[in-house]
mmCIF file of C-alpha atoms in Angstrom:
data_model
loop_
_atom_site.group_PDB
_atom_site.id
_atom_site.type_symbol
_atom_site.label_atom_id
_atom_site.label_comp_id
_atom_site.label_asym_id
_atom_site.label_seq_id
_atom_site.Cartn_x
_atom_site.Cartn_y
_atom_site.Cartn_z
ATOM 1 C CA UNK A 1 -13.882 -11.242 -4.914
ATOM 2 C CA UNK A 2 -16.389 -10.714 -7.241
ATOM 3 C CA UNK A 3 -17.913 -7.860 -4.224
ATOM 4 C CA UNK A 4 -14.914 -6.983 -4.068
ATOM 5 C CA UNK A 5 -14.664 -6.078 -7.445
ATOM 6 C CA UNK A 6 -17.910 -4.731 -7.533
ATOM 7 C CA UNK A 7 -17.156 -2.147 -4.481
ATOM 8 C CA UNK A 8 -13.861 -1.184 -6.141
ATOM 9 C CA UNK A 9 -15.548 -0.013 -9.637
ATOM 10 C CA UNK A 10 -18.591 1.792 -7.123
ATOM 11 C CA UNK A 11 -15.410 3.499 -5.422
ATOM 12 C CA UNK A 12 -13.435 4.234 -9.144
ATOM 13 C CA UNK A 13 -16.764 5.102 -10.527
ATOM 14 C CA UNK A 14 -17.263 8.294 -8.136
ATOM 15 C CA UNK A 15 -13.563 9.678 -7.969
ATOM 16 C CA UNK A 16 -13.841 11.493 -11.698
ATOM 17 C CA UNK A 17 -17.474 13.334 -10.124
ATOM 18 C CA UNK A 18 -15.484 13.976 -6.499
ATOM 19 C CA UNK A 19 -12.228 14.970 -8.900
ATOM 20 C CA UNK A 20 -14.392 17.633 -10.733
ATOM 21 C CA UNK A 21 -15.976 18.800 -7.446
ATOM 22 C CA UNK A 22 -12.500 19.724 -5.943
ATOM 23 C CA UNK A 23 -11.174 21.503 -8.707
ATOM 24 C CA UNK A 24 -13.976 23.915 -8.674
ATOM 25 C CA UNK A 25 -13.662 24.026 -5.409
ATOM 26 C CA UNK A 26 -17.128 22.816 -3.945
ATOM 27 C CA UNK A 27 -14.971 19.475 -2.705
ATOM 28 C CA UNK A 28 -12.604 19.622 0.014
ATOM 29 C CA UNK A 29 -10.108 16.670 0.467
ATOM 30 C CA UNK A 30 -10.570 15.551 3.616
ATOM 31 C CA UNK A 31 -9.269 12.089 4.804
ATOM 32 C CA UNK A 32 -9.155 10.738 8.380
ATOM 33 C CA UNK A 33 -5.816 9.235 9.096
ATOM 34 C CA UNK A 34 -7.254 5.369 9.655
ATOM 35 C CA UNK A 35 -8.311 6.247 5.603
ATOM 36 C CA UNK A 36 -4.404 7.342 5.030
ATOM 37 C CA UNK A 37 -3.214 4.559 6.162
ATOM 38 C CA UNK A 38 -5.393 2.195 4.697
ATOM 39 C CA UNK A 39 -4.583 4.047 1.404
ATOM 40 C CA UNK A 40 -0.991 3.727 1.913
ATOM 41 C CA UNK A 41 -1.374 0.257 2.874
ATOM 42 C CA UNK A 42 -3.303 -0.254 -0.693
ATOM 43 C CA UNK A 43 -1.253 0.946 -2.640
ATOM 44 C CA UNK A 44 1.450 -0.605 -0.846
ATOM 45 C CA UNK A 45 -0.057 -3.850 -2.398
ATOM 46 C CA UNK A 46 -0.063 -2.487 -6.115
ATOM 47 C CA UNK A 47 3.703 -1.761 -5.915
ATOM 48 C CA UNK A 48 3.827 -5.094 -4.602
ATOM 49 C CA UNK A 49 1.360 -6.177 -7.428
ATOM 50 C CA UNK A 50 3.126 -4.568 -10.141
ATOM 51 C CA UNK A 51 5.972 -5.555 -9.224
ATOM 52 C CA UNK A 52 5.298 -8.905 -9.430
ATOM 53 C CA UNK A 53 5.828 -9.527 -5.885
ATOM 54 C CA UNK A 54 2.839 -9.968 -4.717
ATOM 55 C CA UNK A 55 0.215 -12.490 -7.451
ATOM 56 C CA UNK A 56 -3.404 -10.701 -8.693
ATOM 57 C CA UNK A 57 -5.445 -13.234 -5.932
ATOM 58 C CA UNK A 58 -3.025 -12.193 -3.258
ATOM 59 C CA UNK A 59 -4.101 -8.170 -4.047
ATOM 60 C CA UNK A 60 -7.475 -9.457 -4.523
ATOM 61 C CA UNK A 61 -7.211 -10.920 -0.863
ATOM 62 C CA UNK A 62 -4.944 -8.245 1.473
ATOM 63 C CA UNK A 63 -7.004 -5.411 -0.661
ATOM 64 C CA UNK A 64 -10.717 -7.294 0.677
ATOM 65 C CA UNK A 65 -9.247 -6.760 4.179
ATOM 66 C CA UNK A 66 -8.769 -3.228 3.864
ATOM 67 C CA UNK A 67 -12.173 -2.605 3.098
ATOM 68 C CA UNK A 68 -13.932 -5.541 5.367
ATOM 69 C CA UNK A 69 -15.053 -7.624 2.358
ATOM 70 C CA UNK A 70 -14.170 -11.729 2.053
ATOM 71 C CA UNK A 71 -12.770 -13.245 -1.089
ATOM 72 C CA UNK A 72 -13.023 -16.972 -0.902
#
C-alpha cells in the first residue's frame, strides 16, 4: 500500500511542472496507445470509487495492477 502511495505521489508531484512546460510549448503531450488505455482504465476506477461501487482498498489494489506494484 505504501509503495503505491509513494508512486502516486511521485507522479502527481510532476504534473504541475509538466503542465507548465506544455503551456509554454516546451513539452508536447505524447502518449503511446498502451499508456492511453492505462489512463482510461484508472479513470474508470476513479469513477467507480467516486460512485461508491468499489472500496478504497479494492481501488488501490486494482490501480496497483496497472502500475505493477504490489498492495498487501
